[in-house]
mmCIF file of C-alpha atoms and ligand atoms in Angstrom:
data_model
loop_
_atom_site.group_PDB
_atom_site.id
_atom_site.type_symbol
_atom_site.label_atom_id
_atom_site.label_comp_id
_atom_site.label_asym_id
_atom_site.label_seq_id
_atom_site.Cartn_x
_atom_site.Cartn_y
_atom_site.Cartn_z
ATOM 1 C CA MET B 21 85.753 107.631 86.565
ATOM 2 C CA THR B 22 88.422 108.523 84.029
ATOM 3 C CA THR B 23 87.678 108.354 80.323
ATOM 4 C CA ILE B 24 90.290 107.287 77.796
ATOM 5 C CA SER B 25 89.709 107.710 74.071
ATOM 6 C CA THR B 26 91.576 105.320 71.813
ATOM 7 C CA GLY B 27 90.702 105.718 68.146
ATOM 8 C CA ASN B 28 87.006 104.879 67.895
ATOM 9 C CA ASN B 29 86.714 103.534 71.423
ATOM 10 C CA THR B 30 85.980 105.324 74.637
ATOM 11 C CA ILE B 31 86.906 103.405 77.742
ATOM 12 C CA GLN B 32 85.703 104.262 81.235
ATOM 13 C CA LEU B 33 88.237 103.407 83.898
ATOM 14 C CA PRO B 34 87.571 103.424 87.638
ATOM 15 C CA GLU B 35 90.018 105.213 89.892
ATOM 16 C CA PRO B 36 92.062 102.563 91.744
ATOM 17 C CA HIS B 37 90.903 103.941 95.063
ATOM 18 C CA THR B 38 87.301 103.225 94.158
ATOM 19 C CA LEU B 39 88.381 99.602 93.822
ATOM 20 C CA LEU B 40 89.795 99.558 97.330
ATOM 21 C CA GLN B 41 87.364 99.947 100.198
ATOM 22 C CA PRO B 42 87.621 102.261 101.963
ATOM 23 C CA ALA B 43 89.337 104.726 99.637
ATOM 24 C CA GLU B 44 92.738 105.457 101.147
ATOM 25 C CA PRO B 45 95.980 107.087 100.120
ATOM 26 C CA ILE B 46 98.647 104.722 98.815
ATOM 27 C CA GLN B 47 101.089 105.496 101.656
ATOM 28 C CA GLN B 48 98.450 104.358 104.146
ATOM 29 C CA LEU B 49 97.754 101.164 102.173
ATOM 30 C CA LEU B 50 101.478 100.358 102.172
ATOM 31 C CA GLU B 51 101.318 100.245 105.985
ATOM 32 C CA THR B 52 98.688 97.471 105.864
ATOM 33 C CA THR B 53 98.856 93.856 104.813
ATOM 34 C CA SER B 54 96.715 91.098 103.382
ATOM 35 C CA LEU B 55 96.867 87.568 104.749
ATOM 36 C CA TYR B 56 96.974 84.427 102.613
ATOM 37 C CA LEU B 57 96.528 81.060 104.386
ATOM 38 C CA HIS B 58 97.558 78.044 102.324
ATOM 39 C CA ILE B 59 95.639 74.802 102.914
ATOM 40 C CA PRO B 60 97.504 72.111 100.950
ATOM 41 C CA PHE B 61 94.981 69.243 101.059
ATOM 42 C CA CYS B 62 92.961 67.772 98.191
ATOM 43 C CA HIS B 63 90.896 64.596 97.897
ATOM 44 C CA THR B 64 92.670 63.741 94.635
ATOM 45 C CA ARG B 65 95.016 65.652 92.350
ATOM 46 C CA CYS B 66 93.481 67.187 89.235
ATOM 47 C CA TYR B 67 95.445 66.252 86.119
ATOM 48 C CA TYR B 68 96.499 69.823 85.304
ATOM 49 C CA CYS B 69 97.371 71.009 88.809
ATOM 50 C CA ASP B 70 100.867 72.158 89.742
ATOM 51 C CA PHE B 71 99.967 73.937 93.001
ATOM 52 C CA ASN B 72 101.655 72.951 96.237
ATOM 53 C CA THR B 73 98.916 70.570 97.241
ATOM 54 C CA TYR B 74 98.707 66.900 98.196
ATOM 55 C CA ALA B 75 96.249 64.017 98.095
ATOM 56 C CA GLY B 76 96.314 61.226 100.690
ATOM 57 C CA ILE B 77 97.404 63.321 103.703
ATOM 58 C CA LEU B 78 94.006 64.268 105.111
ATOM 59 C CA PRO B 79 94.908 62.865 108.590
ATOM 60 C CA MET B 80 97.545 65.606 108.734
ATOM 61 C CA ARG B 81 94.890 68.327 108.783
ATOM 62 C CA GLU B 82 94.789 68.894 112.554
ATOM 63 C CA PRO B 83 98.585 68.968 113.111
ATOM 64 C CA TYR B 84 98.843 71.308 110.121
ATOM 65 C CA VAL B 85 96.180 73.637 111.537
ATOM 66 C CA ARG B 86 98.093 73.729 114.834
ATOM 67 C CA ALA B 87 101.304 74.615 112.980
ATOM 68 C CA LEU B 88 99.468 77.317 111.048
ATOM 69 C CA LEU B 89 98.088 78.765 114.309
ATOM 70 C CA THR B 90 101.671 79.026 115.599
ATOM 71 C CA GLU B 91 102.853 80.646 112.381
ATOM 72 C CA ILE B 92 100.013 83.212 112.452
ATOM 73 C CA ALA B 93 100.989 84.216 116.006
ATOM 74 C CA LEU B 94 104.717 84.454 115.143
ATOM 75 C CA ALA B 95 104.092 86.336 111.896
ATOM 76 C CA GLY B 96 101.742 88.767 113.641
ATOM 77 C CA GLN B 97 104.418 89.490 116.231
ATOM 78 C CA ALA B 98 107.091 89.995 113.548
ATOM 79 C CA ALA B 99 104.833 92.310 111.538
ATOM 80 C CA ARG B 100 104.016 94.668 114.436
ATOM 81 C CA HIS B 101 104.869 98.338 114.047
ATOM 82 C CA ALA B 102 107.925 99.696 115.865
ATOM 83 C CA ASP B 103 105.641 101.132 118.575
ATOM 84 C CA GLY B 104 104.121 97.689 119.232
ATOM 85 C CA ARG B 105 100.814 98.219 117.404
ATOM 86 C CA LYS B 106 99.436 95.220 115.547
ATOM 87 C CA ARG B 107 99.673 95.344 111.748
ATOM 88 C CA ARG B 108 96.378 96.146 110.091
ATOM 89 C CA SER B 109 95.040 93.504 107.713
ATOM 90 C CA ARG B 110 92.516 94.424 105.006
ATOM 91 C CA THR B 111 91.827 90.961 103.585
ATOM 92 C CA ILE B 112 92.218 87.286 104.484
ATOM 93 C CA PHE B 113 92.227 84.567 101.853
ATOM 94 C CA PHE B 114 92.096 80.813 102.541
ATOM 95 C CA GLY B 115 93.561 79.273 99.375
ATOM 96 C CA GLY B 116 94.791 75.879 98.366
ATOM 97 C CA GLY B 117 94.498 73.120 97.901
ATOM 98 C CA THR B 118 90.969 72.745 99.158
ATOM 99 C CA PRO B 119 90.320 74.869 102.265
ATOM 100 C CA SER B 120 86.734 73.576 102.311
ATOM 101 C CA LEU B 121 88.197 70.265 103.508
ATOM 102 C CA LEU B 122 88.815 71.885 106.904
ATOM 103 C CA SER B 123 86.107 71.635 109.551
ATOM 104 C CA VAL B 124 84.114 74.681 110.620
ATOM 105 C CA SER B 125 85.898 74.576 113.974
ATOM 106 C CA GLN B 126 89.353 74.542 112.313
ATOM 107 C CA ILE B 127 88.431 77.513 110.107
ATOM 108 C CA THR B 128 87.020 79.344 113.142
ATOM 109 C CA ARG B 129 90.232 78.796 115.142
ATOM 110 C CA LEU B 130 92.379 80.033 112.260
ATOM 111 C CA LEU B 131 90.270 83.164 111.889
ATOM 112 C CA GLN B 132 90.404 83.834 115.617
ATOM 113 C CA ALA B 133 94.193 83.533 115.488
ATOM 114 C CA CYS B 134 94.322 86.087 112.647
ATOM 115 C CA HIS B 135 92.204 88.493 114.697
ATOM 116 C CA GLU B 136 94.448 88.015 117.728
ATOM 117 C CA ALA B 137 97.716 88.498 115.844
ATOM 118 C CA PHE B 138 96.628 91.240 113.397
ATOM 119 C CA ASP B 139 94.343 94.244 113.493
ATOM 120 C CA VAL B 140 91.824 92.861 110.982
ATOM 121 C CA ASP B 141 89.495 95.500 109.481
ATOM 122 C CA ALA B 142 85.906 95.220 110.704
ATOM 123 C CA ASP B 143 84.817 95.061 107.050
ATOM 124 C CA ALA B 144 87.740 92.902 105.871
ATOM 125 C CA GLU B 145 87.114 90.744 102.808
ATOM 126 C CA ILE B 146 87.534 87.156 104.040
ATOM 127 C CA THR B 147 87.502 84.574 101.259
ATOM 128 C CA LEU B 148 87.540 80.802 101.333
ATOM 129 C CA GLU B 149 88.306 78.722 98.243
ATOM 130 C CA ALA B 150 86.031 75.750 97.938
ATOM 131 C CA ASN B 151 85.567 72.721 95.794
ATOM 132 C CA PRO B 152 81.852 72.326 94.955
ATOM 133 C CA GLY B 153 82.157 68.580 95.573
ATOM 134 C CA THR B 154 83.104 69.162 99.217
ATOM 135 C CA LEU B 155 80.386 71.596 100.327
ATOM 136 C CA ASN B 156 77.206 71.054 102.283
ATOM 137 C CA ALA B 157 74.555 73.378 103.707
ATOM 138 C CA GLU B 158 75.514 72.963 107.363
ATOM 139 C CA GLN B 159 79.201 73.605 106.741
ATOM 140 C CA LEU B 160 78.474 76.742 104.672
ATOM 141 C CA THR B 161 76.207 78.120 107.389
ATOM 142 C CA GLY B 162 78.973 77.406 109.908
ATOM 143 C CA ILE B 163 81.763 79.126 107.997
ATOM 144 C CA ARG B 164 79.562 82.130 107.203
ATOM 145 C CA ALA B 165 78.855 82.476 110.941
ATOM 146 C CA ALA B 166 82.600 82.134 111.631
ATOM 147 C CA GLY B 167 83.260 85.238 109.529
ATOM 148 C CA ILE B 168 83.967 84.027 105.989
ATOM 149 C CA ASN B 169 82.138 86.568 103.804
ATOM 150 C CA ARG B 170 83.267 85.580 100.311
ATOM 151 C CA LEU B 171 83.329 82.185 98.653
ATOM 152 C CA SER B 172 85.478 81.275 95.663
ATOM 153 C CA MET B 173 84.482 78.042 93.930
ATOM 154 C CA GLY B 174 86.654 76.114 91.503
ATOM 155 C CA ALA B 175 83.901 74.929 89.132
ATOM 156 C CA GLN B 176 85.970 74.877 85.882
ATOM 157 C CA SER B 177 83.149 73.658 83.595
ATOM 158 C CA PHE B 178 79.470 72.751 83.482
ATOM 159 C CA ASP B 179 80.241 69.844 81.167
ATOM 160 C CA ALA B 180 80.423 66.482 82.985
ATOM 161 C CA LYS B 181 82.804 64.950 80.468
ATOM 162 C CA LEU B 182 85.206 67.887 80.621
ATOM 163 C CA LEU B 183 85.199 67.737 84.417
ATOM 164 C CA GLN B 184 86.264 64.099 84.142
ATOM 165 C CA THR B 185 88.949 65.030 81.621
ATOM 166 C CA LEU B 186 90.345 67.455 84.199
ATOM 167 C CA GLY B 187 90.200 64.902 87.019
ATOM 168 C CA ARG B 188 87.764 67.004 89.046
ATOM 169 C CA ILE B 189 85.721 65.260 91.737
ATOM 170 C CA HIS B 190 82.508 67.289 91.383
ATOM 171 C CA THR B 191 79.575 67.134 88.968
ATOM 172 C CA PRO B 192 77.830 70.048 87.210
ATOM 173 C CA ALA B 193 74.784 69.571 89.463
ATOM 174 C CA GLU B 194 77.005 69.984 92.542
ATOM 175 C CA ILE B 195 78.099 73.441 91.325
ATOM 176 C CA THR B 196 74.498 74.670 91.203
ATOM 177 C CA GLN B 197 73.717 72.981 94.493
ATOM 178 C CA ALA B 198 76.755 74.531 96.213
ATOM 179 C CA VAL B 199 75.799 78.035 95.053
ATOM 180 C CA GLN B 200 72.236 77.500 96.315
ATOM 181 C CA TYR B 201 73.556 76.311 99.703
ATOM 182 C CA ALA B 202 75.863 79.325 99.833
ATOM 183 C CA ARG B 203 73.029 81.756 99.076
ATOM 184 C CA THR B 204 70.885 80.144 101.777
ATOM 185 C CA ALA B 205 73.804 80.450 104.202
ATOM 186 C CA GLY B 206 73.879 84.202 103.496
ATOM 187 C CA PHE B 207 76.818 84.589 101.086
ATOM 188 C CA THR B 208 76.387 87.719 98.969
ATOM 189 C CA SER B 209 79.832 87.575 97.382
ATOM 190 C CA ILE B 210 80.575 84.470 95.356
ATOM 191 C CA ASN B 211 83.285 83.906 92.772
ATOM 192 C CA ILE B 212 83.247 80.976 90.379
ATOM 193 C CA ASP B 213 86.348 79.892 88.413
ATOM 194 C CA PHE B 214 86.018 78.423 84.912
ATOM 195 C CA MET B 215 88.654 77.259 82.446
ATOM 196 C CA PHE B 216 88.860 77.440 78.676
ATOM 197 C CA GLY B 217 91.165 75.905 76.083
ATOM 198 C CA LEU B 218 90.527 72.453 77.572
ATOM 199 C CA PRO B 219 91.191 69.260 75.603
ATOM 200 C CA GLY B 220 87.993 68.402 73.708
ATOM 201 C CA GLN B 221 86.283 71.688 74.637
ATOM 202 C CA THR B 222 84.335 73.293 71.784
ATOM 203 C CA MET B 223 82.982 76.800 71.482
ATOM 204 C CA GLN B 224 79.526 75.342 72.123
ATOM 205 C CA HIS B 225 80.725 73.831 75.448
ATOM 206 C CA TRP B 226 82.032 77.253 76.430
ATOM 207 C CA HIS B 227 78.774 79.022 75.508
ATOM 208 C CA ASP B 228 76.794 76.485 77.541
ATOM 209 C CA THR B 229 79.073 76.771 80.559
ATOM 210 C CA LEU B 230 78.897 80.568 80.591
ATOM 211 C CA ASP B 231 75.109 80.523 80.118
ATOM 212 C CA GLN B 232 74.680 78.198 83.062
ATOM 213 C CA ALA B 233 77.125 80.199 85.152
ATOM 214 C CA LEU B 234 75.182 83.396 84.471
ATOM 215 C CA THR B 235 71.903 81.848 85.591
ATOM 216 C CA LEU B 236 73.528 81.620 89.056
ATOM 217 C CA ARG B 237 74.412 85.348 88.897
ATOM 218 C CA PRO B 238 77.713 85.076 90.791
ATOM 219 C CA GLU B 239 79.135 88.448 91.843
ATOM 220 C CA HIS B 240 82.511 87.532 90.382
ATOM 221 C CA LEU B 241 83.884 85.267 87.650
ATOM 222 C CA SER B 242 87.503 84.210 87.081
ATOM 223 C CA LEU B 243 88.165 82.708 83.654
ATOM 224 C CA TYR B 244 91.529 81.087 82.976
ATOM 225 C CA SER B 245 92.934 79.441 79.897
ATOM 226 C CA LEU B 246 94.483 76.041 80.552
ATOM 227 C CA ILE B 247 98.246 76.170 80.956
ATOM 228 C CA VAL B 248 99.898 72.782 80.660
ATOM 229 C CA GLU B 249 102.556 72.840 83.385
ATOM 230 C CA GLU B 250 105.598 70.592 83.461
ATOM 231 C CA GLY B 251 105.353 67.773 85.992
ATOM 232 C CA THR B 252 101.587 67.333 85.656
ATOM 233 C CA PRO B 253 99.843 64.325 84.031
ATOM 234 C CA PHE B 254 98.514 66.724 81.375
ATOM 235 C CA TYR B 255 102.087 67.626 80.431
ATOM 236 C CA THR B 256 102.993 63.970 79.848
ATOM 237 C CA TRP B 257 99.757 63.252 78.004
ATOM 238 C CA ALA B 258 100.127 66.321 75.773
ATOM 239 C CA ARG B 259 103.669 65.224 74.835
ATOM 240 C CA GLU B 260 102.411 61.737 74.094
ATOM 241 C CA GLY B 261 99.630 63.192 71.945
ATOM 242 C CA ARG B 262 96.925 61.743 74.172
ATOM 243 C CA ILE B 263 95.367 65.158 74.801
ATOM 244 C CA THR B 264 95.313 68.331 72.717
ATOM 245 C CA PRO B 265 94.604 71.573 74.553
ATOM 246 C CA GLY B 266 92.731 74.311 72.647
ATOM 247 C CA ASP B 267 94.989 76.296 70.308
ATOM 248 C CA GLU B 268 95.753 79.990 70.626
ATOM 249 C CA ASP B 269 93.083 81.105 68.148
ATOM 250 C CA LEU B 270 90.327 79.131 69.840
ATOM 251 C CA CYS B 271 91.419 80.431 73.261
ATOM 252 C CA ALA B 272 91.408 84.020 71.952
ATOM 253 C CA ASP B 273 87.887 83.514 70.542
ATOM 254 C CA MET B 274 86.686 82.006 73.822
ATOM 255 C CA TYR B 275 88.150 84.885 75.804
ATOM 256 C CA GLU B 276 86.613 87.471 73.507
ATOM 257 C CA TYR B 277 83.230 85.778 73.581
ATOM 258 C CA ALA B 278 83.259 85.679 77.395
ATOM 259 C CA ASP B 279 84.372 89.289 77.708
ATOM 260 C CA THR B 280 81.629 90.559 75.383
ATOM 261 C CA LEU B 281 78.940 88.459 77.064
ATOM 262 C CA LEU B 282 79.950 89.392 80.595
ATOM 263 C CA ARG B 283 80.121 93.106 79.817
ATOM 264 C CA GLN B 284 76.608 92.872 78.319
ATOM 265 C CA ARG B 285 75.453 91.310 81.583
ATOM 266 C CA GLY B 286 76.890 94.095 83.719
ATOM 267 C CA TYR B 287 80.264 92.644 84.717
ATOM 268 C CA MET B 288 83.418 94.735 84.643
ATOM 269 C CA ASN B 289 86.697 93.229 83.450
ATOM 270 C CA TYR B 290 88.957 94.759 86.126
ATOM 271 C CA GLU B 291 91.871 92.393 85.539
ATOM 272 C CA ILE B 292 92.737 90.186 82.555
ATOM 273 C CA SER B 293 91.146 87.040 84.032
ATOM 274 C CA ASN B 294 88.650 88.604 86.426
ATOM 275 C CA TRP B 295 85.168 90.085 85.969
ATOM 276 C CA SER B 296 82.898 91.415 88.693
ATOM 277 C CA LEU B 297 79.588 93.132 89.246
ATOM 278 C CA PRO B 298 80.055 96.752 90.418
ATOM 279 C CA GLY B 299 81.785 96.897 93.794
ATOM 280 C CA LYS B 300 82.276 93.119 93.919
ATOM 281 C CA HIS B 301 85.868 92.905 92.677
ATOM 282 C CA SER B 302 88.229 90.907 94.878
ATOM 283 C CA ARG B 303 90.141 93.248 97.177
ATOM 284 C CA HIS B 304 92.573 90.429 97.894
ATOM 285 C CA ASN B 305 93.372 89.914 94.180
ATOM 286 C CA LEU B 306 93.962 93.621 93.807
ATOM 287 C CA THR B 307 96.560 93.485 96.570
ATOM 288 C CA TYR B 308 98.742 91.439 94.210
ATOM 289 C CA TRP B 309 98.047 93.520 91.096
ATOM 290 C CA LEU B 310 98.701 96.797 92.905
ATOM 291 C CA ASN B 311 101.894 95.321 94.410
ATOM 292 C CA LEU B 312 100.726 95.978 97.968
ATOM 293 C CA PRO B 313 102.121 94.029 100.950
ATOM 294 C CA TYR B 314 100.855 90.551 101.773
ATOM 295 C CA ILE B 315 101.888 87.857 104.222
ATOM 296 C CA GLY B 316 101.575 84.243 103.081
ATOM 297 C CA LEU B 317 101.116 81.644 105.826
ATOM 298 C CA GLY B 318 101.275 77.891 105.401
ATOM 299 C CA ALA B 319 103.394 75.423 103.431
ATOM 300 C CA GLY B 320 104.948 76.963 100.318
ATOM 301 C CA ALA B 321 103.240 80.351 100.785
ATOM 302 C CA TYR B 322 104.883 83.499 99.390
ATOM 303 C CA SER B 323 105.072 86.903 101.059
ATOM 304 C CA PHE B 324 105.936 90.441 100.057
ATOM 305 C CA PHE B 325 106.360 92.566 103.122
ATOM 306 C CA GLY B 326 108.543 95.578 103.850
ATOM 307 C CA ASP B 327 111.297 95.385 101.291
ATOM 308 C CA GLU B 328 111.453 91.603 101.394
ATOM 309 C CA ARG B 329 109.969 88.882 99.222
ATOM 310 C CA TYR B 330 110.148 85.408 100.796
ATOM 311 C CA SER B 331 108.707 81.921 100.658
ATOM 312 C CA ASN B 332 107.910 79.183 103.146
ATOM 313 C CA GLU B 333 109.001 75.549 103.305
ATOM 314 C CA ARG B 334 106.843 73.635 100.788
ATOM 315 C CA ASP B 335 106.592 70.200 102.369
ATOM 316 C CA PRO B 336 103.731 70.129 104.932
ATOM 317 C CA ALA B 337 105.465 67.610 107.239
ATOM 318 C CA THR B 338 108.699 69.654 107.357
ATOM 319 C CA TYR B 339 106.661 72.835 107.727
ATOM 320 C CA ASN B 340 104.888 71.314 110.761
ATOM 321 C CA LYS B 341 108.220 70.329 112.340
ATOM 322 C CA MET B 342 109.693 73.807 111.928
ATOM 323 C CA LEU B 343 106.733 75.354 113.695
ATOM 324 C CA GLN B 344 106.713 72.728 116.430
ATOM 325 C CA ALA B 345 110.267 73.933 117.087
ATOM 326 C CA GLY B 346 108.922 77.505 117.280
ATOM 327 C CA ARG B 347 110.661 78.633 114.077
ATOM 328 C CA LEU B 348 109.187 80.687 111.244
ATOM 329 C CA PRO B 349 109.262 78.387 108.167
ATOM 330 C CA LYS B 350 110.934 80.924 105.868
ATOM 331 C CA VAL B 351 113.320 79.207 103.436
ATOM 332 C CA GLU B 352 114.141 81.727 100.722
ATOM 333 C CA SER B 353 114.142 85.487 100.719
ATOM 334 C CA GLU B 354 115.365 88.429 98.685
ATOM 335 C CA THR B 355 115.502 92.133 99.290
ATOM 336 C CA VAL B 356 113.465 94.115 96.799
ATOM 337 C CA SER B 357 115.326 97.282 95.783
ATOM 338 C CA ARG B 358 113.464 100.541 95.132
ATOM 339 C CA GLN B 359 114.153 100.192 91.403
ATOM 340 C CA GLN B 360 112.824 96.613 91.418
ATOM 341 C CA ALA B 361 109.702 97.690 93.317
ATOM 342 C CA MET B 362 109.093 100.447 90.761
ATOM 343 C CA SER B 363 109.498 98.049 87.814
ATOM 344 C CA GLU B 364 107.314 95.405 89.432
ATOM 345 C CA THR B 365 104.579 97.877 90.323
ATOM 346 C CA ALA B 366 104.446 99.068 86.707
ATOM 347 C CA PHE B 367 104.685 95.542 85.295
ATOM 348 C CA LEU B 368 101.856 94.181 87.464
ATOM 349 C CA ALA B 369 99.587 97.164 86.846
ATOM 350 C CA LEU B 370 100.138 97.072 83.082
ATOM 351 C CA ARG B 371 98.980 93.473 83.047
ATOM 352 C CA THR B 372 95.600 94.558 84.384
ATOM 353 C CA ALA B 373 92.750 95.879 82.291
ATOM 354 C CA MET B 374 92.975 99.171 84.196
ATOM 355 C CA GLY B 375 96.663 99.761 83.586
ATOM 356 C CA LEU B 376 98.994 101.901 85.681
ATOM 357 C CA HIS B 377 97.553 104.853 87.595
ATOM 358 C CA LEU B 378 100.295 107.438 87.167
ATOM 359 C CA PRO B 379 99.492 109.752 90.122
ATOM 360 C CA THR B 380 99.485 106.740 92.486
ATOM 361 C CA PHE B 381 102.853 105.604 91.129
ATOM 362 C CA GLU B 382 104.326 109.055 91.742
ATOM 363 C CA GLN B 383 102.853 109.303 95.260
ATOM 364 C CA ARG B 384 104.282 105.901 96.090
ATOM 365 C CA PHE B 385 107.828 106.365 94.815
ATOM 366 C CA GLY B 386 108.180 110.158 94.787
ATOM 367 C CA GLU B 387 109.093 110.025 91.110
ATOM 368 C CA PRO B 388 106.876 110.253 88.009
ATOM 369 C CA PHE B 389 106.721 107.103 85.898
ATOM 370 C CA ALA B 390 107.744 109.122 82.816
ATOM 371 C CA HIS B 391 110.969 110.072 84.617
ATOM 372 C CA PHE B 392 111.589 106.477 85.729
ATOM 373 C CA ALA B 393 111.033 104.979 82.269
ATOM 374 C CA GLY B 394 112.778 107.886 80.458
ATOM 375 C CA ASP B 395 113.224 107.610 76.699
ATOM 376 C CA ARG B 396 111.984 104.020 76.724
ATOM 377 C CA LEU B 397 108.457 105.287 77.309
ATOM 378 C CA HIS B 398 108.486 107.376 74.105
ATOM 379 C CA THR B 399 109.954 104.532 72.052
ATOM 380 C CA VAL B 400 107.297 102.054 73.181
ATOM 381 C CA GLU B 401 104.527 104.638 72.800
ATOM 382 C CA GLU B 402 105.649 105.537 69.287
ATOM 383 C CA ALA B 403 105.510 101.843 68.382
ATOM 384 C CA GLY B 404 101.772 101.976 69.240
ATOM 385 C CA LEU B 405 102.075 99.570 72.162
ATOM 386 C CA LEU B 406 100.711 101.857 74.873
ATOM 387 C CA GLU B 407 97.687 104.073 75.424
ATOM 388 C CA HIS B 408 98.285 107.136 77.533
ATOM 389 C CA SER B 409 95.948 109.629 79.216
ATOM 390 C CA THR B 410 96.788 112.231 81.844
ATOM 391 C CA ASP B 411 96.370 109.754 84.678
ATOM 392 C CA TRP B 412 96.586 106.293 83.123
ATOM 393 C CA LEU B 413 98.989 104.210 81.089
ATOM 394 C CA ARG B 414 97.828 100.924 79.664
ATOM 395 C CA LEU B 415 98.783 98.448 76.962
ATOM 396 C CA SER B 416 97.183 98.992 73.573
ATOM 397 C CA PRO B 417 95.501 95.929 71.979
ATOM 398 C CA ARG B 418 98.757 95.362 70.024
ATOM 399 C CA GLY B 419 100.807 95.863 73.190
ATOM 400 C CA ARG B 420 98.701 93.217 74.927
ATOM 401 C CA LEU B 421 99.540 90.722 72.190
ATOM 402 C CA LEU B 422 103.256 91.421 72.583
ATOM 403 C CA GLY B 423 103.049 91.487 76.412
ATOM 404 C CA ASN B 424 106.467 90.569 77.707
ATOM 405 C CA GLU B 425 108.335 92.254 74.851
ATOM 406 C CA VAL B 426 106.749 95.557 75.816
ATOM 407 C CA PHE B 427 107.903 95.138 79.404
ATOM 408 C CA LEU B 428 111.432 94.277 78.277
ATOM 409 C CA HIS B 429 111.656 97.481 76.300
ATOM 410 C CA LEU B 430 109.829 99.678 78.773
ATOM 411 C CA LEU B 431 111.200 98.752 82.166
ATOM 412 C CA PRO B 432 114.775 98.914 83.411
ATOM 413 C CA ASP B 433 116.333 95.500 84.178
HETATM 414 S S1 SF4 Q 20 91.257 70.895 93.605
HETATM 415 FE FE1 SF4 Q 20 92.505 72.651 92.953
HETATM 416 S S2 SF4 Q 20 94.343 72.558 94.214
HETATM 417 FE FE2 SF4 Q 20 93.342 70.547 94.379
HETATM 418 S S3 SF4 Q 20 94.344 69.299 92.824
HETATM 419 FE FE3 SF4 Q 20 92.493 70.200 91.870
HETATM 420 S S4 SF4 Q 20 93.225 72.115 90.911
HETATM 421 FE FE4 SF4 Q 20 94.810 71.442 92.361
#
């Protein structure tokens, strides 16, 4: 633990290596990868969703799984070390979409393919995103036996009316039921997602939802404020005045209330939107925040591997065709320069509650952050936007409010 004193507050920060199991030097972690498998199927589209996901194409599941199996094999081959060794993978994440719409046998085949193509850690964190309305006891027992060891449920609210407002297919009772099934199936690592700032959501709704969530004692909670994205029904309805999302002040109050409550109940806020019980943080999430390599597989998935950032074909039918032809479905890519990687590493870390671990930055790039940022660091610090200890740099409460402006002033273009 590192202790930072800021005015009247004393904050205990974990070392980043204690958040990554097992503790390893950064250069070793950079030689590994994480795998993300995108499953783009949903029963219906929620009104706020802008993910690359589709309703009405469930019959495409099996051809898509076959395409994904091919991509896993090709990607594993491409990611091998120069001496032919398979690339080590620390985490696997089935995201979507609704991965729980796949059968146990499809999930099992995909996991087997990952193990064949990559050197998956024996204790790898393997997560499956699930919609509580699509889960049953038998299926959860099956996927646990197949090797899924972490479940992430998109619950969003315990209020039936708000769930309808969002266009979700599940009921509050199904959330509780799904967690009970998961516990019976042997899951000891469960995340539940909830949203705040929803149209019609009051502070009382939020208190009730969090109270009910805490009775289930999930190991991890992700709390997101609603963002109304262009192209979604919510965007149209908000413009037409048919819905009014929560305003900034209400969202800030909801966030603060949740943070205080969760800390009192033993959860640690290790990233802006994520809280976990000790040792139950998501290793896969941290891959992104620590700017470590990951390989995205499936339609529209993104990757950051070597010095390249690239994305896959978004349309599932076209994606399937490319793989049937034996081609990797990469459609866009860019080379990430050393300077870009340094800026991005700092930017991503400063968005987390932990901040940037300065010794790790220096070990990774062979240059201290203070040298990289130069005079900009002093200017931003003098403006009271950063908190600095020997080992850590993080945004001050004022810096957090100004967010992007701080990054603009601190980081080179
Ligand atoms: S279940 Fe998730 S991925 Fe599917 S439409 Fe709803 S929000 Fe989007």
